[in-house]
Amino acid sequence: MRSVLKNFIVFFAAFLIIAGFLSAFSSPFARQEEATFGSVVAGIRAGEVTRILVAGDTLHVAYADGSEKRSRKESGESLASLLAIYGVADDAIAQVSIESKEPGGAALWFATLAPFLIPLLLIGVFIWFMMRQVQGANNRAMMFGQSTAREQREDKQKPLKKTTFADVAGSTEAKQELEEVVEFLRQPQKFAKLGARIPRGVLLVGPPGTGKTLLAKAVSGEAGVPFFHMSGSEFVEMFVGVGASRVRDLFRKAKKSAPAIVFIDEMDAVGRQRGSGLGGSHDEREQTLNQILVEMDGFETGTNVIVIAATNRPDVLDPALLRPGRFDRRVAIDLPDIKEREAILALHAAGKPLAKETNLKAVAERTPGFSGADLYNLLNEAAILTARKDKTQLSQEDILISIEKVLLGPERRSHVLSEKEKKITAYHEAGHAVVAHVLPEADPVHKISIVSRGRAGGYTLKLPTEDRRFHSRSEFVADLVVLLAGHAVEEKVFKDITTGASNDLKRATQLARAMVTEYGMSERLGTRTFGDKEELIFLGKEFGEQRDYGETFAQLIDEEISLLLREARERAQKLIAANMQYIERVVASLLENETLEREAFERLMA
């Protein structure tokens, strides 16, 4: 609709321009006063007319007083014969200079044909515009089977800042794996002499935000070869066969530019296990996957095209896609540890003015479980907060506040609690903090606050002192005790319970169930797991749990979960009763200051 309107506006503007051009040529002489032929005859007789210019049937009459008038004569008659008919004397005619001007051939032809030719030309131009639009739409309709991959090449005229491995902090092992791929593309003969074959595919696996796409960009910047990048969802359309056609077109382009790299982001969108979707073998997504499998390792061999794919769901990929010869390498990219987080923070802090007292190592210690994207967002939020305060440098305080904003959400200072609710929140968070402090297996407390953030009325921030890959049963039990401490202290102090502990109860129940059914931490049930989580792949999530146990074990599981929670609650009640004086100290400080940092909290507990 927009293109039709645009063409109409262009056509109308051209029509106005041509009409103005024709109007300018249709009146080549200046506008003159009209006069009847009889008045011209009378002027000649009176000796007032000095000159007459005859242009066809038009007379341009000049008078002795300097004025000019225009008149018309009868067609087919000359001026002399008409003057004779009107009885003008010859001596009077002799006093007038009569000139005749005949139009040229081109002008005559133009004046004759223009009224017919110009409209036909305008109509022809309009029809040409409309046919061009229709042809373009038809071409686009026939091109839906072509690949929409973007090719990234080195342009000397427009050099762009390339991403290299120097721009990727952490992920040391992943970078080493990919550096080998880059070296193979740069110096294939070095490996060919030893009989090594170029890897067909490299699968980047890791949680969201760990830098899979960033590593692919770094490979593009380092390799110096054509780099085609495309998302897995761009292969599949509503038309049957489009996905497979686009796969063929993508690999055809890559083979023409070989050696080349093809990067497919979110591979799980098209590479999910076959036979699990709707429609059976005629599923469009499955046909697309079949074509990818053939292109990566079919009858045609010897092409220097490497496929790099990224996904955070390797468990749902088709086994044929993961076998050697297709994705030969699986590069795992995990969440960064404390040293890698510090390096990532230093990388993202480049270009941001940091205050002298800023300690990125302390920030890295407070951010376990953060991905690279989370750390970038953290410093970005700190920069925004600094700008809102009209400060020129990012301080340590602003960065630490931003950690809590990323974890829990923004502060809700406008959400004013009543004195009773404020007191309940203070006791609840003090119970969590004091019990966590006295339990040696629990993580240390870094901050306590009764200021609402996100959906939390208050929070106790406790973080491990080091990164841990494994967790023991005693650590899980300590976590259960800390989670239930808020509920227990409310019951002890106020002789009642509130809904504030609902999230704690939910997390405690989930942890107890995992201990019993997944980690084998129940003495009665033994060392086995219960329940096989079944995933309906076409729905894209865990839809349910397949029970691989009977009703007897189901009852035992419920009893063990309840036992763990009951023992944790009883232990929390004992610890609260033994440390009530410290809880009162923490509550008094929270009611006065609203927040407690680690140093101030530990002084109260001394």
Coordinates of C-alpha atoms in Angstrom, one line a residue:
M1 CA 0.0 0.0 0.0
R2 CA 2.8 2.4 0.8
S3 CA 4.6 1.7 -2.5
V4 CA 1.4 2.3 -4.5
L5 CA 0.9 5.6 -2.7
K6 CA 4.5 6.6 -3.3
N7 CA 4.2 5.8 -7.0
F8 CA 1.0 7.8 -7.2
I9 CA 2.7 10.8 -5.6
V10 CA 5.6 10.6 -8.0
F11 CA 3.3 10.3 -11.0
F12 CA 1.2 13.3 -9.9
A13 CA 4.3 15.4 -9.4
A14 CA 5.6 14.5 -12.9
F15 CA 2.2 15.4 -14.3
L16 CA 2.3 18.8 -12.7
I17 CA 5.9 19.5 -13.9
I18 CA 5.0 18.5 -17.5
A19 CA 1.8 20.5 -17.4
G20 CA 3.7 23.6 -16.2
F21 CA 6.2 23.0 -19.0
L22 CA 3.5 22.8 -21.7
S23 CA 1.7 25.8 -20.3
A24 CA 4.9 27.8 -20.6
F25 CA 5.3 26.9 -24.3
S26 CA 1.6 27.4 -25.1
S27 CA 1.9 31.1 -24.4
P28 CA 5.4 32.1 -25.7
F29 CA 4.4 35.8 -25.9
A30 CA 3.6 38.1 -23.0
R31 CA 0.0 38.5 -22.0
Q32 CA -1.6 41.2 -24.2
E33 CA -4.9 43.0 -24.2
E34 CA -7.6 41.6 -26.5
A35 CA -9.0 43.7 -29.3
T36 CA -11.6 43.0 -31.9
F37 CA -10.7 42.8 -35.6
G38 CA -13.0 45.8 -36.2
S39 CA -11.2 48.0 -33.8
V40 CA -7.9 47.0 -35.5
V41 CA -9.4 48.1 -38.9
A42 CA -10.5 51.4 -37.3
G43 CA -7.0 52.0 -35.9
I44 CA -5.4 51.4 -39.3
R45 CA -7.8 53.9 -40.9
A46 CA -7.0 56.4 -38.2
G47 CA -3.3 56.0 -38.6
E48 CA -2.9 54.7 -35.0
V49 CA -1.5 51.3 -35.9
T50 CA 2.2 51.2 -36.7
R51 CA 3.0 47.5 -36.9
I52 CA 1.1 44.1 -37.2
L53 CA 2.8 40.7 -36.6
V54 CA 0.8 37.9 -38.1
A55 CA 1.3 34.5 -36.4
G56 CA -1.2 32.1 -38.0
D57 CA -4.6 33.4 -37.2
T58 CA -3.3 35.6 -34.3
L59 CA -2.5 39.3 -34.8
H60 CA -0.2 41.2 -32.5
V61 CA -0.9 44.8 -33.1
A62 CA 1.5 47.7 -32.0
Y63 CA 0.0 51.2 -31.7
A64 CA 1.6 54.6 -32.0
D65 CA 1.2 55.3 -28.3
G66 CA 3.4 52.2 -27.5
S67 CA 0.6 49.9 -26.4
E68 CA 0.2 46.4 -27.9
K69 CA -3.0 44.4 -28.4
R70 CA -3.8 41.0 -29.7
S71 CA -6.6 40.1 -32.1
R72 CA -7.7 37.3 -34.3
K73 CA -8.6 37.0 -37.9
E74 CA -10.7 34.5 -39.8
S75 CA -9.1 31.2 -40.6
G76 CA -8.1 30.6 -44.2
E77 CA -8.1 34.3 -45.2
S78 CA -5.0 36.5 -45.5
L79 CA -4.8 39.8 -43.7
A80 CA -4.6 41.8 -46.9
S81 CA -7.8 40.3 -48.4
L82 CA -9.7 40.9 -45.1
L83 CA -8.6 44.6 -45.1
A84 CA -9.7 44.9 -48.7
I85 CA -13.1 43.4 -47.8
Y86 CA -13.4 46.0 -45.0
G87 CA -12.6 48.7 -47.5
V88 CA -9.3 50.0 -46.0
A89 CA -7.5 52.3 -48.4
D90 CA -4.2 51.1 -49.8
D91 CA -2.3 54.2 -48.6
A92 CA -3.5 53.5 -45.0
I93 CA -2.3 49.9 -45.3
A94 CA 1.1 51.2 -46.6
Q95 CA 1.6 53.2 -43.4
V96 CA 1.5 49.9 -41.4
S97 CA 4.4 47.5 -41.2
I98 CA 2.9 44.0 -41.7
E99 CA 5.1 41.0 -40.9
S100 CA 4.2 37.3 -41.1
K101 CA 5.7 34.6 -38.8
E102 CA 5.1 31.0 -39.7
P103 CA 5.8 28.3 -37.0
G104 CA 8.8 25.9 -37.5
G105 CA 8.3 22.2 -38.4
A106 CA 9.3 20.9 -35.0
A107 CA 7.2 23.4 -33.1
L108 CA 4.3 22.7 -35.4
W109 CA 4.6 19.0 -34.9
F110 CA 5.0 19.5 -31.1
A111 CA 2.0 21.8 -30.9
T112 CA -0.1 19.3 -33.0
L113 CA 0.9 16.1 -31.2
A114 CA 1.5 17.3 -27.6
P115 CA -2.2 17.2 -26.6
F116 CA -2.4 13.5 -27.6
L117 CA 1.2 12.3 -26.9
I118 CA 1.8 13.6 -23.4
P119 CA -1.2 11.9 -21.8
L120 CA -0.3 8.7 -23.5
L121 CA 3.3 9.0 -22.2
L122 CA 2.1 9.7 -18.6
I123 CA -0.2 6.7 -18.7
G124 CA 2.6 4.5 -20.0
V125 CA 5.0 5.6 -17.3
F126 CA 2.3 4.9 -14.6
I127 CA 1.7 1.4 -16.0
W128 CA 5.5 0.8 -16.1
F129 CA 5.8 1.7 -12.4
M130 CA 2.9 -0.5 -11.4
M131 CA 4.3 -3.5 -13.4
R132 CA 7.7 -3.0 -11.8
Q133 CA 6.1 -3.2 -8.3
V134 CA 4.2 -6.3 -9.2
Q135 CA 7.3 -7.9 -10.7
G136 CA 9.3 -7.0 -7.5
A137 CA 6.6 -8.7 -5.4
N138 CA 6.7 -11.8 -7.6
N139 CA 10.5 -11.9 -7.3
R140 CA 10.3 -11.7 -3.5
A141 CA 7.7 -14.4 -3.4
M142 CA 9.9 -16.7 -5.5
M143 CA 13.1 -15.9 -3.4
F144 CA 11.7 -17.1 0.0
G145 CA 13.6 -20.3 -0.5
Q146 CA 17.0 -18.5 -0.6
S147 CA 19.1 -18.2 2.5
T148 CA 18.9 -15.1 4.6
A149 CA 22.3 -15.5 6.1
R150 CA 24.4 -12.4 6.5
E151 CA 28.0 -12.6 5.2
Q152 CA 30.6 -10.7 7.1
R153 CA 33.7 -9.9 5.0
E154 CA 36.7 -7.6 5.6
D155 CA 36.0 -4.3 3.8
K156 CA 39.1 -2.1 3.3
Q157 CA 37.0 0.9 2.3
K158 CA 34.8 0.7 5.4
P159 CA 36.9 -1.0 8.1
L160 CA 34.9 -2.0 11.2
K161 CA 36.2 -2.8 14.6
K162 CA 36.6 -6.6 14.6
T163 CA 35.9 -8.7 17.7
T164 CA 39.0 -10.9 18.5
F165 CA 39.9 -13.4 21.2
A166 CA 41.5 -10.4 23.1
D167 CA 37.9 -9.1 23.5
V168 CA 36.8 -12.3 25.2
A169 CA 37.7 -12.7 28.9
G170 CA 37.6 -16.1 30.6
S171 CA 36.6 -19.2 28.7
T172 CA 40.3 -20.2 28.3
E173 CA 39.7 -23.8 27.2
A174 CA 37.0 -22.7 24.7
K175 CA 39.3 -20.1 23.2
Q176 CA 42.0 -22.7 22.8
E177 CA 39.7 -25.1 20.9
L178 CA 38.5 -22.3 18.6
E179 CA 42.0 -21.0 18.0
E180 CA 42.9 -24.4 16.5
V181 CA 40.0 -24.0 14.1
V182 CA 41.2 -20.5 13.1
E183 CA 44.8 -21.9 12.6
F184 CA 43.5 -24.7 10.4
L185 CA 41.7 -22.2 8.2
R186 CA 44.8 -20.0 8.0
Q187 CA 47.4 -22.8 7.5
P188 CA 45.6 -26.0 6.3
Q189 CA 48.8 -27.5 4.9
K190 CA 50.3 -27.6 8.4
F191 CA 47.7 -30.2 9.5
A192 CA 47.2 -31.8 6.1
K193 CA 50.9 -33.0 6.1
L194 CA 50.1 -35.1 9.2
G195 CA 46.8 -36.5 7.8
A196 CA 44.6 -34.3 10.0
R197 CA 41.1 -33.6 8.6
I198 CA 39.4 -30.2 9.2
P199 CA 36.7 -30.5 11.8
R200 CA 33.2 -30.4 10.2
G201 CA 31.5 -28.7 13.1
V202 CA 32.0 -27.1 16.5
L203 CA 29.1 -27.0 18.9
L204 CA 29.3 -24.3 21.6
V205 CA 27.3 -25.4 24.6
G206 CA 26.7 -23.3 27.7
P207 CA 24.1 -21.4 29.8
P208 CA 22.6 -18.2 28.4
G209 CA 24.8 -15.2 28.6
T210 CA 28.2 -17.0 28.8
G211 CA 29.5 -15.6 25.5
K212 CA 28.8 -18.3 22.9
T213 CA 27.9 -15.7 20.2
L214 CA 30.7 -13.5 21.3
L215 CA 33.2 -16.3 20.7
A216 CA 31.7 -16.9 17.3
K217 CA 32.3 -13.2 16.5
A218 CA 35.9 -13.6 17.7
V219 CA 36.4 -16.5 15.4
S220 CA 35.1 -14.4 12.5
G221 CA 37.5 -11.6 13.4
E222 CA 40.5 -13.9 13.8
A223 CA 40.0 -16.2 10.8
G224 CA 40.0 -13.6 8.0
V225 CA 37.7 -15.8 5.9
P226 CA 34.1 -15.3 4.8
F227 CA 31.8 -15.7 7.8
F228 CA 28.0 -16.5 7.3
H229 CA 25.9 -16.1 10.4
M230 CA 22.2 -17.1 10.7
S231 CA 19.8 -18.0 13.5
G232 CA 18.2 -21.5 13.6
S233 CA 14.7 -20.0 13.6
E234 CA 15.3 -18.3 10.2
F235 CA 15.4 -21.6 8.3
V236 CA 11.8 -22.6 9.0
E237 CA 8.9 -20.8 7.4
M238 CA 5.2 -21.7 7.0
F239 CA 5.9 -23.0 3.5
V240 CA 6.8 -26.7 3.0
G241 CA 10.4 -27.2 1.9
V242 CA 11.6 -23.7 2.6
G243 CA 13.9 -24.7 5.4
A244 CA 15.7 -27.3 3.4
S245 CA 16.0 -25.0 0.4
R246 CA 17.6 -22.3 2.6
V247 CA 20.0 -24.8 4.0
R248 CA 21.1 -25.8 0.5
D249 CA 21.4 -22.2 -0.6
L250 CA 23.4 -21.3 2.5
F251 CA 26.0 -24.1 2.0
R252 CA 26.1 -23.4 -1.7
K253 CA 27.2 -19.8 -0.9
A254 CA 29.7 -21.0 1.7
K255 CA 31.2 -23.5 -0.7
K256 CA 31.7 -20.9 -3.3
S257 CA 33.6 -18.8 -0.8
A258 CA 35.5 -21.7 0.8
P259 CA 37.4 -21.8 3.1
A260 CA 34.5 -20.2 5.1
I261 CA 32.7 -20.4 8.4
V262 CA 29.0 -20.9 8.9
F263 CA 27.6 -19.9 12.3
I264 CA 24.1 -21.0 13.3
D265 CA 22.9 -19.5 16.5
E266 CA 20.2 -21.2 18.7
M267 CA 20.8 -24.5 17.0
D268 CA 18.1 -26.2 19.1
A269 CA 15.4 -24.3 17.2
V270 CA 16.0 -26.5 14.2
G271 CA 18.1 -29.4 15.5
R272 CA 15.8 -31.0 18.0
Q273 CA 15.5 -34.7 18.1
R274 CA 13.4 -36.2 15.2
G275 CA 10.3 -38.2 15.7
S276 CA 9.2 -36.2 18.7
G277 CA 7.3 -33.4 17.0
L278 CA 3.9 -32.9 15.5
G279 CA 3.4 -34.3 12.0
G280 CA 5.9 -37.2 12.1
S281 CA 8.4 -37.3 9.3
H282 CA 6.6 -34.7 7.3
D283 CA 7.4 -32.0 9.9
E284 CA 9.0 -29.1 8.2
R285 CA 11.6 -28.7 11.0
E286 CA 12.7 -32.3 10.6
Q287 CA 13.1 -31.9 6.8
T288 CA 15.4 -28.9 7.5
L289 CA 17.4 -30.9 10.0
N290 CA 17.8 -33.7 7.5
Q291 CA 19.2 -31.3 4.9
I292 CA 21.7 -29.9 7.5
L293 CA 22.8 -33.5 8.2
V294 CA 23.4 -34.2 4.5
E295 CA 25.2 -30.9 3.9
M296 CA 27.6 -31.5 6.9
D297 CA 28.5 -35.0 6.1
G298 CA 26.9 -36.5 3.0
F299 CA 28.4 -37.8 -0.3
E300 CA 30.1 -34.6 -1.1
T301 CA 33.3 -34.3 0.9
G302 CA 36.5 -32.2 0.8
T303 CA 34.9 -28.8 1.3
N304 CA 36.6 -26.4 3.7
V305 CA 33.4 -25.1 5.3
I306 CA 33.3 -25.3 9.1
V307 CA 29.9 -25.0 10.9
I308 CA 29.9 -23.4 14.3
A309 CA 26.6 -23.7 16.2
A310 CA 25.6 -22.4 19.6
T311 CA 22.9 -23.8 22.0
N312 CA 22.1 -23.9 25.6
R313 CA 20.0 -27.0 25.2
P314 CA 22.3 -29.8 24.0
D315 CA 20.1 -32.4 25.6
V316 CA 17.3 -32.0 23.1
L317 CA 19.6 -32.1 19.9
D318 CA 19.3 -35.1 17.6
P319 CA 22.0 -37.8 18.1
A320 CA 22.8 -37.8 14.4
L321 CA 23.8 -34.2 14.6
L322 CA 26.2 -34.8 17.5
R323 CA 28.1 -37.7 16.0
P324 CA 31.7 -37.4 14.8
G325 CA 31.9 -36.2 11.2
R326 CA 29.2 -33.6 11.8
F327 CA 29.8 -31.8 15.1
D328 CA 33.2 -33.3 15.9
R329 CA 33.9 -31.0 18.8
R330 CA 31.7 -29.9 21.7
V331 CA 33.1 -26.9 23.4
A332 CA 31.6 -26.4 26.9
I333 CA 31.4 -22.8 28.1
D334 CA 30.5 -22.7 31.8
L335 CA 29.7 -19.8 34.1
P336 CA 32.9 -17.9 35.0
D337 CA 34.8 -18.5 38.2
I338 CA 36.0 -15.6 40.5
K339 CA 39.2 -14.9 38.5
E340 CA 37.3 -15.0 35.2
R341 CA 34.6 -12.7 36.6
E342 CA 37.3 -10.2 37.6
A343 CA 38.8 -10.3 34.1
I344 CA 35.3 -9.9 32.6
L345 CA 34.6 -6.9 34.8
A346 CA 37.9 -5.3 33.9
L347 CA 37.1 -5.8 30.2
H348 CA 33.6 -4.3 30.5
A349 CA 34.9 -1.5 32.8
A350 CA 37.1 -0.2 29.9
G351 CA 35.8 3.2 28.9
K352 CA 33.9 3.7 32.2
P353 CA 35.5 6.1 34.7
L354 CA 36.0 4.1 37.9
A355 CA 36.8 5.7 41.3
K356 CA 40.2 5.0 42.8
E357 CA 38.7 2.9 45.7
T358 CA 36.8 0.6 43.3
N359 CA 37.8 -3.0 43.9
L360 CA 36.7 -5.3 41.0
K361 CA 37.9 -8.3 42.9
A362 CA 35.5 -7.6 45.7
V363 CA 32.7 -7.2 43.1
A364 CA 33.7 -10.6 41.6
E365 CA 33.5 -12.2 45.1
R366 CA 29.9 -10.9 45.4
T367 CA 28.7 -12.2 42.1
P368 CA 28.9 -16.0 42.1
G369 CA 26.8 -17.5 39.4
F370 CA 26.8 -14.4 37.3
S371 CA 27.4 -14.9 33.5
G372 CA 29.3 -12.5 31.3
A373 CA 26.0 -10.9 30.2
D374 CA 25.0 -10.4 33.9
L375 CA 28.4 -8.7 34.6
Y376 CA 28.0 -6.4 31.7
N377 CA 24.5 -5.5 32.8
L378 CA 25.8 -4.9 36.3
L379 CA 28.3 -2.3 35.3
N380 CA 25.8 -0.7 32.9
E381 CA 23.3 -0.4 35.8
A382 CA 26.1 1.1 37.9
A383 CA 26.8 3.7 35.2
I384 CA 23.1 4.6 34.9
L385 CA 22.9 5.0 38.7
T386 CA 26.0 7.2 38.7
A387 CA 24.6 9.4 36.0
R388 CA 21.3 9.8 37.9
K389 CA 23.3 11.0 40.9
D390 CA 25.1 13.5 38.7
K391 CA 28.5 12.0 39.6
T392 CA 31.4 11.6 37.3
Q393 CA 32.9 8.3 38.5
L394 CA 31.6 4.9 39.3
S395 CA 32.1 4.2 43.0
Q396 CA 32.3 0.9 44.8
E397 CA 29.0 1.6 46.6
D398 CA 27.1 2.2 43.3
I399 CA 28.4 -1.1 41.9
L400 CA 27.5 -3.1 45.0
I401 CA 24.0 -1.5 44.9
S402 CA 23.7 -2.5 41.3
I403 CA 24.4 -6.1 42.3
E404 CA 21.3 -6.2 44.4
K405 CA 19.3 -4.5 41.7
V406 CA 20.3 -7.2 39.2
L407 CA 19.6 -10.0 41.7
L408 CA 16.3 -8.8 43.2
G409 CA 15.1 -5.7 41.3
P410 CA 15.0 -2.0 42.0
E411 CA 14.4 -0.6 45.5
R412 CA 10.8 0.2 46.3
R413 CA 11.2 3.1 48.6
S414 CA 7.6 4.2 47.8
H415 CA 6.3 0.9 49.2
V416 CA 6.0 2.2 52.8
L417 CA 5.5 -0.6 55.4
S418 CA 3.5 0.0 58.5
E419 CA 5.4 -0.2 61.8
K420 CA 4.1 -3.7 62.5
E421 CA 5.1 -5.0 59.0
K422 CA 8.5 -3.3 59.3
K423 CA 9.1 -5.0 62.7
I424 CA 8.0 -8.4 61.3
T425 CA 10.3 -8.0 58.4
A426 CA 13.2 -7.0 60.6
Y427 CA 12.8 -10.1 62.9
H428 CA 12.3 -12.3 59.8
E429 CA 15.6 -11.2 58.2
A430 CA 17.4 -11.1 61.5
G431 CA 16.4 -14.8 62.0
H432 CA 17.9 -15.7 58.6
A433 CA 21.1 -13.8 59.2
V434 CA 21.9 -14.9 62.8
V435 CA 21.2 -18.6 62.1
A436 CA 23.4 -18.4 59.0
H437 CA 26.1 -16.8 61.1
V438 CA 26.2 -19.5 63.8
L439 CA 26.0 -22.4 61.4
P440 CA 29.5 -23.2 60.2
E441 CA 28.3 -24.9 57.0
A442 CA 26.2 -21.9 55.9
D443 CA 27.5 -19.2 53.6
P444 CA 28.5 -15.9 55.3
V445 CA 26.1 -13.0 55.4
H446 CA 27.1 -10.0 53.3
K447 CA 24.1 -7.7 53.8
I448 CA 20.7 -7.5 55.5
S449 CA 18.0 -5.1 54.4
I450 CA 14.4 -4.4 55.2
V451 CA 14.0 -2.1 52.1
S452 CA 11.7 -3.7 49.6
R453 CA 13.3 -4.8 46.3
G454 CA 11.3 -6.3 43.5
R455 CA 8.8 -8.6 45.1
A456 CA 10.8 -9.2 48.3
G457 CA 9.8 -7.2 51.4
G458 CA 13.4 -7.6 52.7
Y459 CA 16.4 -9.8 52.0
T460 CA 19.4 -11.3 53.5
L461 CA 22.3 -11.5 51.1
K462 CA 24.6 -14.5 51.9
L463 CA 27.3 -15.5 49.4
P464 CA 30.0 -18.2 49.4
T465 CA 33.6 -17.2 49.9
E466 CA 34.7 -19.4 47.0
D467 CA 33.2 -21.0 43.9
R468 CA 31.9 -24.5 44.6
R469 CA 31.1 -27.2 42.0
F470 CA 30.0 -29.8 44.6
H471 CA 27.7 -29.5 47.6
S472 CA 27.5 -31.8 50.6
R473 CA 24.5 -33.0 52.5
S474 CA 25.5 -30.9 55.5
E475 CA 25.5 -27.7 53.4
F476 CA 22.1 -28.5 52.1
V477 CA 20.8 -29.2 55.6
A478 CA 22.3 -25.8 56.8
D479 CA 20.5 -24.1 53.9
L480 CA 17.2 -25.7 55.0
V481 CA 17.7 -24.4 58.5
V482 CA 18.5 -20.9 57.3
L483 CA 15.5 -20.9 55.0
L484 CA 13.1 -21.9 57.8
A485 CA 14.6 -19.6 60.4
G486 CA 12.5 -16.6 59.3
H487 CA 9.3 -18.6 59.7
A488 CA 10.5 -19.9 63.1
V489 CA 11.4 -16.5 64.6
E490 CA 8.0 -15.0 63.5
E491 CA 6.2 -17.8 65.4
K492 CA 8.4 -17.3 68.5
V493 CA 8.2 -13.5 68.7
F494 CA 4.7 -12.8 67.5
K495 CA 3.0 -16.1 68.4
D496 CA 1.7 -16.1 64.8
I497 CA 3.0 -16.6 61.2
T498 CA 2.6 -14.5 58.1
T499 CA 2.7 -15.0 54.4
G500 CA 6.2 -13.4 54.3
A501 CA 7.8 -16.8 54.5
S502 CA 6.0 -18.3 51.5
N503 CA 8.9 -18.1 49.2
D504 CA 11.3 -19.5 51.8
L505 CA 8.9 -22.5 52.3
K506 CA 8.7 -23.1 48.6
R507 CA 12.5 -23.1 48.1
A508 CA 13.0 -25.3 51.2
T509 CA 10.5 -27.8 49.9
Q510 CA 12.2 -27.9 46.4
L511 CA 15.6 -28.4 48.0
A512 CA 14.4 -31.2 50.3
R513 CA 12.7 -32.9 47.3
A514 CA 15.9 -32.7 45.3
M515 CA 17.9 -34.1 48.2
V516 CA 15.6 -37.1 48.4
T517 CA 14.8 -37.8 44.7
E518 CA 17.9 -36.6 42.8
Y519 CA 20.9 -36.6 45.1
G520 CA 20.4 -39.8 47.1
M521 CA 20.7 -38.1 50.5
S522 CA 18.1 -40.1 52.3
E523 CA 19.1 -43.0 54.4
R524 CA 15.7 -44.8 54.2
L525 CA 15.4 -44.6 50.4
G526 CA 19.0 -45.4 49.7
T527 CA 21.3 -44.4 46.9
R528 CA 18.9 -44.1 43.9
T529 CA 17.0 -41.5 42.1
F530 CA 13.2 -41.2 41.7
G531 CA 11.3 -39.9 38.8
D532 CA 12.5 -39.5 35.2
K533 CA 11.8 -36.0 33.9
E534 CA 10.2 -36.4 30.5
E535 CA 10.3 -33.6 28.0
L536 CA 7.8 -33.1 25.2
I537 CA 10.2 -31.6 22.7
F538 CA 7.6 -29.9 20.5
L539 CA 6.4 -27.9 23.6
G540 CA 9.9 -26.9 24.4
K541 CA 9.9 -27.5 28.2
E542 CA 9.7 -30.1 30.8
F543 CA 6.0 -31.1 30.7
G544 CA 6.0 -33.6 33.5
E545 CA 7.7 -36.3 35.4
Q546 CA 7.5 -40.0 34.6
R547 CA 7.2 -42.0 37.8
D548 CA 9.5 -44.9 37.9
Y549 CA 8.5 -46.0 41.4
G550 CA 5.4 -47.3 43.0
E551 CA 3.0 -45.9 45.6
T552 CA 5.0 -47.3 48.5
F553 CA 8.0 -45.3 47.5
A554 CA 5.8 -42.2 46.8
Q555 CA 4.7 -42.3 50.4
L556 CA 8.2 -42.7 51.6
I557 CA 9.4 -39.8 49.5
D558 CA 6.7 -37.6 51.1
E559 CA 7.7 -38.8 54.6
E560 CA 11.4 -38.1 54.0
I561 CA 10.7 -34.6 52.6
S562 CA 8.5 -33.8 55.6
L563 CA 11.2 -35.3 58.0
L564 CA 13.9 -33.1 56.5
L565 CA 11.8 -30.0 56.8
R566 CA 10.6 -30.8 60.4
E567 CA 14.2 -31.5 61.6
A568 CA 15.4 -28.3 60.0
R569 CA 12.6 -26.3 61.6
E570 CA 13.3 -27.7 65.0
R571 CA 17.0 -27.0 64.7
A572 CA 16.2 -23.4 63.6
Q573 CA 14.0 -23.0 66.7
K574 CA 16.7 -24.1 69.0
L575 CA 19.3 -21.8 67.4
I576 CA 16.9 -18.9 67.6
A577 CA 16.2 -19.5 71.3
A578 CA 19.9 -19.7 72.1
N579 CA 20.8 -16.6 70.1
M580 CA 17.8 -14.3 70.8
Q581 CA 19.9 -11.6 72.3
Y582 CA 21.8 -11.3 69.0
I583 CA 18.6 -11.2 67.0
E584 CA 17.3 -8.3 69.2
R585 CA 20.5 -6.4 68.5
V586 CA 20.2 -6.9 64.7
V587 CA 16.5 -6.0 64.8
A588 CA 17.2 -2.8 66.6
S589 CA 19.9 -1.8 64.1
L590 CA 17.7 -2.7 61.2
L591 CA 14.8 -0.6 62.5
E592 CA 17.1 2.3 62.9
N593 CA 19.2 2.1 59.7
E594 CA 17.2 -0.3 57.4
T595 CA 20.3 -2.0 56.1
L596 CA 23.3 -3.7 57.7
E597 CA 26.6 -4.4 55.8
R598 CA 28.8 -7.4 56.7
E599 CA 31.3 -5.5 58.9
A600 CA 28.5 -3.9 61.0
F601 CA 26.6 -7.2 61.3
E602 CA 29.7 -9.1 62.5
R603 CA 30.4 -6.4 65.1
L604 CA 26.9 -7.0 66.5
M605 CA 27.5 -10.7 66.6
A606 CA 30.9 -10.4 68.3

